[in-house]
C-alpha positions as a Markdown table, in Angstrom:
| # | Residue | x | y | z |
|---|---|---|---|---|
| 1 | Thr | 6.5 | 11.6 | 4.5 |
| 2 | Val | 4.3 | 9.4 | 6.3 |
| 3 | Glu | 0.9 | 8.7 | 6.0 |
| 4 | Lys | -2.0 | 6.7 | 7.6 |
| 5 | Val | -4.0 | 4.7 | 5.3 |
| 6 | Leu | -7.6 | 3.6 | 6.0 |
| 7 | Cys | -8.9 | 1.4 | 3.6 |
| 8 | Asp | -12.5 | 0.1 | 3.8 |
| 9 | Gly | -13.1 | -1.7 | 0.5 |
| 10 | Lys | -10.8 | -0.1 | -2.1 |
| 11 | Tyr | -8.1 | 2.6 | -1.8 |
| 12 | Ala | -5.7 | 3.9 | -4.7 |
| 13 | Leu | -2.2 | 4.3 | -3.4 |
| 14 | Pro | -0.5 | 7.6 | -4.4 |
| 15 | Leu | 2.5 | 6.8 | -6.0 |
| 16 | Gly | 5.1 | 8.6 | -8.2 |
| 17 | Ala | 8.1 | 8.7 | -10.2 |
| 18 | Asp | 9.9 | 10.8 | -7.3 |
| 19 | Ser | 10.5 | 8.1 | -4.8 |
| 20 | Phe | 9.6 | 4.6 | -3.6 |
| 21 | Arg | 6.7 | 3.7 | -1.1 |
| 22 | Ser | 7.0 | 1.6 | 1.8 |
| 23 | Leu | 3.5 | 0.2 | 3.2 |
| 24 | Val | 3.2 | -1.6 | 6.5 |
| 25 | Ile | 0.1 | -3.4 | 7.3 |
| 26 | Thr | -0.9 | -2.3 | 11.0 |
| 27 | Asp | -4.3 | -3.8 | 11.3 |
| 28 | Gly | -6.5 | -5.8 | 9.2 |
| 29 | Ser | -5.9 | -7.9 | 5.7 |
| 30 | Gly | -6.6 | -7.3 | 2.2 |
| 31 | Glu | -4.7 | -7.4 | -1.2 |
| 32 | Leu | -2.4 | -5.0 | -2.8 |
| 33 | Thr | -2.2 | -4.8 | -6.7 |
| 34 | Val | 0.5 | -3.1 | -8.4 |
| 35 | Asn | 0.5 | -3.0 | -12.1 |
| 36 | Gly | -1.6 | -6.2 | -12.3 |
| 37 | Ile | -0.1 | -8.2 | -9.7 |
| 38 | Thr | -1.9 | -9.2 | -6.7 |
| 39 | Leu | -0.6 | -9.9 | -3.2 |
| 40 | Lys | -2.4 | -10.9 | -0.4 |
| 41 | Arg | -1.5 | -8.9 | 2.8 |
| 42 | Arg | -2.4 | -9.1 | 6.5 |
| 43 | Lys | -1.4 | -7.3 | 9.7 |
| 44 | Gly | 2.4 | -7.3 | 10.0 |
| 45 | Ser | 3.0 | -7.4 | 6.3 |
| 46 | Ser | 5.4 | -5.0 | 4.6 |
| 47 | Ile | 6.0 | -4.3 | 1.0 |
| 48 | Phe | 8.5 | -2.0 | -1.0 |
| 49 | Ile | 6.9 | -0.5 | -4.0 |
| 50 | Pro | 9.7 | 1.0 | -6.5 |
| 51 | Ala | 9.5 | 4.5 | -7.9 |
| 52 | Gln | 7.8 | 4.7 | -11.2 |
| 53 | Ala | 5.8 | 1.5 | -10.3 |
| 54 | Gly | 2.7 | 2.8 | -12.0 |
| 55 | His | -0.7 | 2.3 | -10.4 |
| 56 | Ala | -1.4 | 0.6 | -7.0 |
| 57 | Glu | -4.6 | -0.2 | -5.3 |
| 58 | Leu | -5.4 | -1.8 | -1.7 |
| 59 | Lys | -8.8 | -4.0 | -1.3 |
| 60 | Gly | -9.8 | -5.1 | 1.9 |
| 61 | Glu | -10.6 | -3.6 | 5.6 |
| 62 | Leu | -7.1 | -2.6 | 6.7 |
| 63 | Glu | -5.2 | 0.2 | 8.1 |
| 64 | Ala | -1.6 | 0.7 | 6.9 |
| 65 | Ile | 1.4 | 3.2 | 7.1 |
| 66 | Leu | 2.5 | 4.5 | 3.9 |
| 67 | Thr | 6.3 | 6.2 | 3.9 |
| 68 | Arg | 8.1 | 8.2 | 1.2 |
| 69 | Val | 11.3 | 9.7 | 1.0 |
């Protein structure tokens, strides 16, 4: 499944125990926080979020593609 993410401030990423998530930032910049760990991300960044990662949130002004299998 592929989903376009539009973050205009804050966006809670839908995670689950069933599959990993792959996030690619296609425009803009911001921060990704997963289980209290924050990473700065910008256009062109990609990150792998393992299954059962818990809570994830984007902050900033960005567009991304979120994929799960």
